Short mmCIF file of C-alpha atoms in Angstrom, two decimals:
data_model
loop_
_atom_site.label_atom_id
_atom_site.label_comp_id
_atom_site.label_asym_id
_atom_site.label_seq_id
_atom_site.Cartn_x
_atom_site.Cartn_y
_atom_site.Cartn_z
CA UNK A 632 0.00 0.00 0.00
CA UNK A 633 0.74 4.06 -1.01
CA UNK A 634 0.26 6.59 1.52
CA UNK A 635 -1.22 9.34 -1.08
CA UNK A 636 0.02 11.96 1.35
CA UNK A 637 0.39 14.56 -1.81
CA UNK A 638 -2.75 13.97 -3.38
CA UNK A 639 -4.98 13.35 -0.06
CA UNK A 640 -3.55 16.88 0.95
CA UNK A 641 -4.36 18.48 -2.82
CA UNK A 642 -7.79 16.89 -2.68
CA UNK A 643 -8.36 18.51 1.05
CA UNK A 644 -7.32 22.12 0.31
CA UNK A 645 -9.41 21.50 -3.24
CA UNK A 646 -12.65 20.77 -0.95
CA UNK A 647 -12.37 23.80 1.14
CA UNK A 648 -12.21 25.97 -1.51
CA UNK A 649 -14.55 24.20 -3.72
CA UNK A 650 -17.25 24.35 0.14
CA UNK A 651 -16.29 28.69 -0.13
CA UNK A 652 -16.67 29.15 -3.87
CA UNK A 653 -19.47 27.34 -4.75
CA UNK A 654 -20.93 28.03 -1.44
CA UNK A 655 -20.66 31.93 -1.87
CA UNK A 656 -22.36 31.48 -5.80
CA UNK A 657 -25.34 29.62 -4.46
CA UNK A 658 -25.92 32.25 -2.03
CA UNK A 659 -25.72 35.36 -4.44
CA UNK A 660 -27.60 32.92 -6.84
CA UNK A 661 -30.11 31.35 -4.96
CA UNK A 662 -30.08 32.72 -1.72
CA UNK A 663 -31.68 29.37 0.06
CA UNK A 664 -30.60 26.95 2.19
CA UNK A 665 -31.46 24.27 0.44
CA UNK A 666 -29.17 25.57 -2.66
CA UNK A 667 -26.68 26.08 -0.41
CA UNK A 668 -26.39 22.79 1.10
CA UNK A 669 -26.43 21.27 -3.02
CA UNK A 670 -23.32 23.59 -3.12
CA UNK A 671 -21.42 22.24 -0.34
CA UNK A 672 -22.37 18.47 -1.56
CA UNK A 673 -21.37 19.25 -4.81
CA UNK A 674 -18.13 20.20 -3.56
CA UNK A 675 -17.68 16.85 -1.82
CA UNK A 676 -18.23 15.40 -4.88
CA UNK A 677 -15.86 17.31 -6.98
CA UNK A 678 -12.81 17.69 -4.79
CA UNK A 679 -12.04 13.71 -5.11
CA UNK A 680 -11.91 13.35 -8.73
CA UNK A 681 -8.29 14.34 -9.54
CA UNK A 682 -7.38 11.30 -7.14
CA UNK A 683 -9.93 8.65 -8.46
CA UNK A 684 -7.19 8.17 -11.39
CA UNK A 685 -4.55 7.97 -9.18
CA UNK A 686 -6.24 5.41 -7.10
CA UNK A 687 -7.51 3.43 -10.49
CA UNK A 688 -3.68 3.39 -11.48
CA UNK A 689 -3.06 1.63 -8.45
CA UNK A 690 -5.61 -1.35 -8.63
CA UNK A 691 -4.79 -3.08 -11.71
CA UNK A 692 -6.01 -6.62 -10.28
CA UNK A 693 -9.34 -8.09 -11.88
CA UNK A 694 -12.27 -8.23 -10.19
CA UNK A 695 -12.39 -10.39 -6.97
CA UNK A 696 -16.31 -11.17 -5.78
CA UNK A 697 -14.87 -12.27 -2.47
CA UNK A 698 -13.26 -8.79 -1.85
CA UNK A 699 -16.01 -6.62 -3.39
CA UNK A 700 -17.83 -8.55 -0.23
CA UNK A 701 -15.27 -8.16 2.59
CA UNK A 702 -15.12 -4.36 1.81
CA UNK A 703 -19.56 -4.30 1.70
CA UNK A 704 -18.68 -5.88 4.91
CA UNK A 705 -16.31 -3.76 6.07
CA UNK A 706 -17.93 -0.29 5.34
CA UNK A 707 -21.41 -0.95 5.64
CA UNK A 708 -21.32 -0.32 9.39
CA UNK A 709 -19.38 2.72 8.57
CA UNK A 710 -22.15 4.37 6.31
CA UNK A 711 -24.77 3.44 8.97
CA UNK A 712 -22.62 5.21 11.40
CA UNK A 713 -22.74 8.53 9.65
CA UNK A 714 -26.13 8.57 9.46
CA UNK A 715 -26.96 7.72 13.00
CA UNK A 716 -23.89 10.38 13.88
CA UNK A 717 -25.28 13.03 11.61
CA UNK A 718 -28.47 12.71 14.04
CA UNK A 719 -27.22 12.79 17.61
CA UNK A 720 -24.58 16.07 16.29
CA UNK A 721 -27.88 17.97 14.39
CA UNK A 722 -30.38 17.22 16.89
CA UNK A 723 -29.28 20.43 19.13
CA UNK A 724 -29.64 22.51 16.38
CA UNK A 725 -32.84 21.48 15.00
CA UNK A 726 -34.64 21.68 19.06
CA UNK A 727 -33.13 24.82 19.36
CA UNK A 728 -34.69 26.76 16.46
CA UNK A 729 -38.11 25.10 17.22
CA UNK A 730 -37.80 26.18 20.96
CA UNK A 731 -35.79 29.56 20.45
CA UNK A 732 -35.73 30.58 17.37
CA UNK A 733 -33.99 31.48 14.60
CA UNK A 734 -32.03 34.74 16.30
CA UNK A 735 -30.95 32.15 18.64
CA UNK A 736 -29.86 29.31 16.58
CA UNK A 737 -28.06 31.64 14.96
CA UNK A 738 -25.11 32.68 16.59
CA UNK A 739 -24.68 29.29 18.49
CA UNK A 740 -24.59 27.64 14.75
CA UNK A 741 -22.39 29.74 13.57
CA UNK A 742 -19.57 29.45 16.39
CA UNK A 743 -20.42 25.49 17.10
CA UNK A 744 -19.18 25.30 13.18
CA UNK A 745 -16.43 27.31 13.80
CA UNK A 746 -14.98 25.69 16.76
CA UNK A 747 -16.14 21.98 14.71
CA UNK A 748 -13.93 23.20 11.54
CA UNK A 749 -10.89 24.17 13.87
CA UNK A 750 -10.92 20.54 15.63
CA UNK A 751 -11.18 19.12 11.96
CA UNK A 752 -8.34 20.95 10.65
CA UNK A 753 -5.95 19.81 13.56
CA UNK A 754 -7.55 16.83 13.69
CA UNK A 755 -6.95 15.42 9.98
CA UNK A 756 -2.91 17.10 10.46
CA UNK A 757 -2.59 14.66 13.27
CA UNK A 758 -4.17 11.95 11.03
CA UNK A 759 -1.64 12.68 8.38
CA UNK A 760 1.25 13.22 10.36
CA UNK A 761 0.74 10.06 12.97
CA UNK A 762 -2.16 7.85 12.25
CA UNK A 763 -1.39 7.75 8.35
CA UNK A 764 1.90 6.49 9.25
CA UNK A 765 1.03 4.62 12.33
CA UNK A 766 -1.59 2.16 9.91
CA UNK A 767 1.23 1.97 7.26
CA UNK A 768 3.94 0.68 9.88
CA UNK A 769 1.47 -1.90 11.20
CA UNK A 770 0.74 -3.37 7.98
CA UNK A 771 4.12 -3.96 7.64
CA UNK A 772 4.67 -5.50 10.48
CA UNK A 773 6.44 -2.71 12.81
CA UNK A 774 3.65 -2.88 15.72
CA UNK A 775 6.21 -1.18 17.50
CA UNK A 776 6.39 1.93 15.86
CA UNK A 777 2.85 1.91 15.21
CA UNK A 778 2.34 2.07 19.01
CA UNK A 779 4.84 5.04 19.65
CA UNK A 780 3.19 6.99 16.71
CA UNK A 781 -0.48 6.07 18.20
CA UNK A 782 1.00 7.67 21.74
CA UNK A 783 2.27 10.47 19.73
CA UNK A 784 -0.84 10.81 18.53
CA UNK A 785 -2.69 10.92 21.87
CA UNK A 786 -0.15 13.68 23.20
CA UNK A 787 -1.01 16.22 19.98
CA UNK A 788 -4.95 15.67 20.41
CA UNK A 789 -4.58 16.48 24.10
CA UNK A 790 -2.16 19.25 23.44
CA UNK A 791 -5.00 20.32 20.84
CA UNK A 792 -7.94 19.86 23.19
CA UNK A 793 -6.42 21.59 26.68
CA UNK A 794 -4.91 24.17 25.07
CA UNK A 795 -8.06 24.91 22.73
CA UNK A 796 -9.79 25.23 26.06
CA UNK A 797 -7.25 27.24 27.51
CA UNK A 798 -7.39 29.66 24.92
CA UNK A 799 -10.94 29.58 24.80
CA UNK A 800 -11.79 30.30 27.82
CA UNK A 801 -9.22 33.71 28.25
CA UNK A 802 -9.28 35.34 24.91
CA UNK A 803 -12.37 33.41 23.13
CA UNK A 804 -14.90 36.20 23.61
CA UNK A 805 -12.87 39.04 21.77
CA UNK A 806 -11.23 36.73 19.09
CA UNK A 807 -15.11 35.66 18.44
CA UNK A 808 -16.22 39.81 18.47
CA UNK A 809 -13.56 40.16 16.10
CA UNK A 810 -14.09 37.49 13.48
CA UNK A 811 -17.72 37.21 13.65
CA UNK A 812 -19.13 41.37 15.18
CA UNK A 813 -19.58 42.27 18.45
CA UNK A 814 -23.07 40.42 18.43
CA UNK A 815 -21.74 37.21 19.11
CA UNK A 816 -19.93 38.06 21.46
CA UNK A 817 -22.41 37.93 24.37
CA UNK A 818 -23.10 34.39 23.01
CA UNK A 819 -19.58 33.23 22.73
CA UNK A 820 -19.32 34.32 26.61
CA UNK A 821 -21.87 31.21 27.92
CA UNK A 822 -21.09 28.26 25.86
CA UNK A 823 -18.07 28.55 24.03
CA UNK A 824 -15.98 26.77 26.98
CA UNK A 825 -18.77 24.12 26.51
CA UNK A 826 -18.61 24.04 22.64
CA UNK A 827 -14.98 23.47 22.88
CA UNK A 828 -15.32 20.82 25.56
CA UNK A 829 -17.42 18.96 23.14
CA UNK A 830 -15.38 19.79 20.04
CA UNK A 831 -12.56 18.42 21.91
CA UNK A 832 -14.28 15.21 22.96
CA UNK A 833 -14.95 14.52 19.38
CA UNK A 834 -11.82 14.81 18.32
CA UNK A 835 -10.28 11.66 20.81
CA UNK A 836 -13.49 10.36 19.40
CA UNK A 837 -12.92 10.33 16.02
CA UNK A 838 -9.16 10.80 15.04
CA UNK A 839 -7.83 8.69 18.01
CA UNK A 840 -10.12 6.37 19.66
CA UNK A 841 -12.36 5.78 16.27
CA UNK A 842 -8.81 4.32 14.73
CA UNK A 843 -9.12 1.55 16.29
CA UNK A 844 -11.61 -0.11 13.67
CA UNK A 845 -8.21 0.45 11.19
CA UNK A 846 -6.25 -1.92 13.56
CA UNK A 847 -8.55 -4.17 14.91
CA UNK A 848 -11.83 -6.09 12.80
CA UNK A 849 -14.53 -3.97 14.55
CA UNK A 850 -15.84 -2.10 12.03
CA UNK A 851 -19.19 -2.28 13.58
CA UNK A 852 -17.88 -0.34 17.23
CA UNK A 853 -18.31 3.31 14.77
CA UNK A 854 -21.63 2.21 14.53
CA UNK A 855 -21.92 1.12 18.54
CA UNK A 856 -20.47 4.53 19.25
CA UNK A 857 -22.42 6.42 16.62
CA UNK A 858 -25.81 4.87 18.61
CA UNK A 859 -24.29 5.64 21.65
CA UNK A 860 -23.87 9.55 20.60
CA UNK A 861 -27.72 9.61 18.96
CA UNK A 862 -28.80 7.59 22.43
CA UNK A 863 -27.59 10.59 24.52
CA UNK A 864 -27.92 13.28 22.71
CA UNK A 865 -31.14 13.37 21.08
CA UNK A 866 -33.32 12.93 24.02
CA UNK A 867 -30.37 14.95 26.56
CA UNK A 868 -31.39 18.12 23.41
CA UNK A 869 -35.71 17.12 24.11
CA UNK A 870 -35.22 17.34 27.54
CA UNK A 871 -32.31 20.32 28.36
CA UNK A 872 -33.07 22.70 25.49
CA UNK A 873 -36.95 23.82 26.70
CA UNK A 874 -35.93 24.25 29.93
CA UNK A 875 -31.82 25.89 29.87
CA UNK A 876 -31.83 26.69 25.90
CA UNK A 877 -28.60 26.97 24.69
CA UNK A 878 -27.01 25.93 28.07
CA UNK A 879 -29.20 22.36 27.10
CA UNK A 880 -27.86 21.91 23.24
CA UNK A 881 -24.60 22.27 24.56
CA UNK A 882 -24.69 19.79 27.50
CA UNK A 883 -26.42 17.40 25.29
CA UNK A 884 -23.86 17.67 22.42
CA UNK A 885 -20.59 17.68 24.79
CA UNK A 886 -22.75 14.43 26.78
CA UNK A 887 -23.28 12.63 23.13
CA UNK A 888 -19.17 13.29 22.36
CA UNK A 889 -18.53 11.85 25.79
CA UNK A 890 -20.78 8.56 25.45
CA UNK A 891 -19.27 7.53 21.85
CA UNK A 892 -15.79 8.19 23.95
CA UNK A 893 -16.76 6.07 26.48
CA UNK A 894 -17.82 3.08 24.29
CA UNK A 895 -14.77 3.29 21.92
CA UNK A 896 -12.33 3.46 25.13
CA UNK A 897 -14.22 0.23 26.72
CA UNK A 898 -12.45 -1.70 23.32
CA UNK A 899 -9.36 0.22 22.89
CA UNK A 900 -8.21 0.36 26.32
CA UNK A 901 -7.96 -3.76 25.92
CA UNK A 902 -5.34 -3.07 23.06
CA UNK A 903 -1.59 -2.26 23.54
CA UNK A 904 -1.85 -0.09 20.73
CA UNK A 905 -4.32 2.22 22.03
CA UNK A 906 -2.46 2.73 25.54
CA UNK A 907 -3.12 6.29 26.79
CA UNK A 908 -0.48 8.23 28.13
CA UNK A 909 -1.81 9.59 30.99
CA UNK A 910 1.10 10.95 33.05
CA UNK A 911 1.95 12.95 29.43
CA UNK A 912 -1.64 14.12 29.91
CA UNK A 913 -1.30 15.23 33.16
CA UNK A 914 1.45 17.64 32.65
CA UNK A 915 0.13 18.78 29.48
CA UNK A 916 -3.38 19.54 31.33
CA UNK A 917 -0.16 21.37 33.59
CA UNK A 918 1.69 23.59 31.36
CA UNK A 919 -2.30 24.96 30.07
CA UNK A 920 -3.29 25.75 33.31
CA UNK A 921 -0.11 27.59 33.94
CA UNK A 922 -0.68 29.39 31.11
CA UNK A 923 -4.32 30.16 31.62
CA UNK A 924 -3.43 31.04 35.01
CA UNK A 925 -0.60 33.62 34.27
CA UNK A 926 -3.12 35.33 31.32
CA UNK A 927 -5.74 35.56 33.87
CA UNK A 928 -3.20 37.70 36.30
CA UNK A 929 -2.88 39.76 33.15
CA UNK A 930 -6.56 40.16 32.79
CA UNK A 931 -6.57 41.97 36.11
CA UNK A 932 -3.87 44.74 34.91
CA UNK A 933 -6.74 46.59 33.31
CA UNK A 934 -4.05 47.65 30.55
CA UNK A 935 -6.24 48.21 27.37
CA UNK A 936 -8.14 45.60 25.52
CA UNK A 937 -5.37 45.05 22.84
CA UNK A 938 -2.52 44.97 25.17
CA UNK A 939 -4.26 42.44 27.19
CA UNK A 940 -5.13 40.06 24.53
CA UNK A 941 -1.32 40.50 23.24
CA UNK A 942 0.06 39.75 26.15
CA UNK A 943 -2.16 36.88 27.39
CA UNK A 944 -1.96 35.20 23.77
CA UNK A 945 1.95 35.52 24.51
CA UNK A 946 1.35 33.83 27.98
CA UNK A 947 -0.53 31.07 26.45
CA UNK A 948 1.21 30.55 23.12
CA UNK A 949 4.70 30.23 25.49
CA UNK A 950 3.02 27.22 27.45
CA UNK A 951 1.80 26.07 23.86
CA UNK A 952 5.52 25.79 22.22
CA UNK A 953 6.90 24.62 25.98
CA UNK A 954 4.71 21.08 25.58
CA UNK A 955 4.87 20.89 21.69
CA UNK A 956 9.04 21.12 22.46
CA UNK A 957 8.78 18.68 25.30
CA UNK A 958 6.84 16.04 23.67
CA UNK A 959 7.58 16.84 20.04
CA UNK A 960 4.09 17.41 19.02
CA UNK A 961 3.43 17.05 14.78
CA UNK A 962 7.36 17.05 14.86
CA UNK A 963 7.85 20.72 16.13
CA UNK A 964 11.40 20.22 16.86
CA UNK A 965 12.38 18.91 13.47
CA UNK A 966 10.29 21.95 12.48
CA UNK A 967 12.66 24.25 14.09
CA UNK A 968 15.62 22.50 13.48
CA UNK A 969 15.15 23.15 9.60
CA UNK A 970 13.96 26.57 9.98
CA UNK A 971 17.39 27.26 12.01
CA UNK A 972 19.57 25.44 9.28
CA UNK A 973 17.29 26.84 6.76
CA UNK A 974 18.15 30.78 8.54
CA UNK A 975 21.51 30.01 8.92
CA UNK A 976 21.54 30.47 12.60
CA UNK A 977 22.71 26.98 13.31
CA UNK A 978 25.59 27.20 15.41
CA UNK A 979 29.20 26.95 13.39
CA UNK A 980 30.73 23.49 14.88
CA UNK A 981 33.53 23.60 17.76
CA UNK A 982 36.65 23.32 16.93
CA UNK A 983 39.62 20.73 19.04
CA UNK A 984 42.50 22.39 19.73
CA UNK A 985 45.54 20.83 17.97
CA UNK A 986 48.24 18.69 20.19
CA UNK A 987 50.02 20.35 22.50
CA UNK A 988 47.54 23.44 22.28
CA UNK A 989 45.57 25.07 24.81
#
């Protein structure tokens, strides 16, 4: 087998544009919501074609009836899943506008998708950089090295998750007033911790502990977990959102992430290649609340909004680079290793003083 690394990465920067372009037409075009979801499906569709000849050049075996079968067998769990997932993620959304409204659903849509794309985006580089390699090396026999990259990968989704929160939680609200108008900001101020709580959740959920149906024959535990999210999240969003509103969707979303966690962990914590490092988490969890707690002290300066942020983005971004440097996280110090060589600021090499020198 090929890791496509090249192409996979074309075809993923060729969706998101394709999702803004042809997103942005249909709304000067047709200015609906159904046209605009054709537009974002149509996307999907498109952005995989340049690497369906790629693939074809790569499977020049005849056809095999007893494969065509083990793959139905395979994936057909998988496409339940999604189905059943789309469900317990939506349900929020859709008991929120019938029980608050539009100007309510709103804003919470519009930063829930926000902090969703952000986990994806870190989320499929720690796919590429770990669990890409990590299902290659298996394959091949090297369980070893699969293990270490499947830790590695644990340590960047927690360094992804804590520090999201810790970020979050001190300079969410203004970074939110600034990207999306001062509007949301009153929104972003009681359930953005939440949203990225859940956002976070669902990333272990689906990058890490949802790679264990690429290592082990349980295709069908997506599906388990999939239920599991629906189970708890549908009626947690018929229950919470009448009586706290958004306060309920988000509880009921982060409570769905939390439940698929839980019944992908109950497998994977069986298997030696899924072994958390929790002592790595620990001081991660460590180095954000340091930070968070140093930006806070800076919050009560009362220095001017801008110098506050600066400086408490500084805080934070310091303890950020301290655990990607300790624990090497999507190969930061071969990162900087190349950018010094690359500068020239690599220190010239020490030179032994000849015999009989001093």
């Amino acid at each position: 087998a090929r890791l496509l690394s090249g192409s996979i990465a074309l075809v993923t920067l060729l969706r998101a544009a394709l999702v803004i372009v042809l997103g942005v037409a249909s709304i000067f075009i047709e200015h609906s919501a159904t046209g605009l979801a054709l537009a974002v499906a149509l996307a999907h569709v498109i952005a995989p074609l340049p690497l369906a000849r790629e693939i074809a050049s790569h499977m020049p075996a005849p056809w095999s009836g007893s494969i065509a079968r083990a793959y139905v067998s395979f994936g057909w769990p998988l496409v339940a899943s999604y189905g059943v997932a789309s469900l317990g993620h939506n349900t929020d959304r859709l008991v929120l506008a019938r029980w608050m409204g539009a100007a309510t659903l709103g804003p919470y849509g519009a930063i829930a998708d926000l902090v969703r794309q952000t986990m994806t985006v870190f989320g499929e580089a720690i796919a590429f950089a770990y669990v890409a390699v990590a299902k290659d090396a298996n394959s091949n026999g090297d369980v070893a090295r699969a293990r270490q990259l499947m830790a590695d990968a644990a340590r960047a989704c927690a360094t992804v998750a804590l520090f999201g929160a810790a970020f979050t939680i001190e300079i969410g609200e203004p970074i939110i007033a600034l990207l999306m108008g001062e509007a949301f900001r009153a929104p972003a101020a009681r359930f953005l911790p939440w949203l990225v709580l859940a956002g976070g959740l669902g990333l272990f959920r689906s990058y890490y502990l949802g790679q264990v149906i690429y290592f082990q024959p349980v295709a069908r535990l997506e599906l388990e977990a999939s239920i599991a999210t629906a189970a708890v999240a549908v009626p947690g969003s018929l229950l919470l959102v009448p009586v706290f509103g958004i306060g309920g969707a988000v509880l009921s979303l982060a409570a769905g992430q939390a439940a698929a966690c839980a019944v992908l962990y109950r497998t994977t914590r069986r298997s030696e290649m899924f072994r958390i490092p929790w002592r790595d988490f620990a001081a991660i969890a460590a180095l954000a609340l340091a930070g968070a707690f140093v930006a806070a002290l800076v919050q009560r300066l009362h220095i001017g909004a801008i110098a506050t942020i600066t400086i408490q983005g500084a805080c934070l971004s310091v303890a950020l680079l301290a655990a990607m440097r300790i624990y090497n996280v999507l190969s930061f110090n071969e990162l900087v290793s190349s950018a010094i060589r690359r500068l020239g600021l690599q220190p010239a090499p020490r030179l032994e003083p000849r015999d009989g020198s001093r």
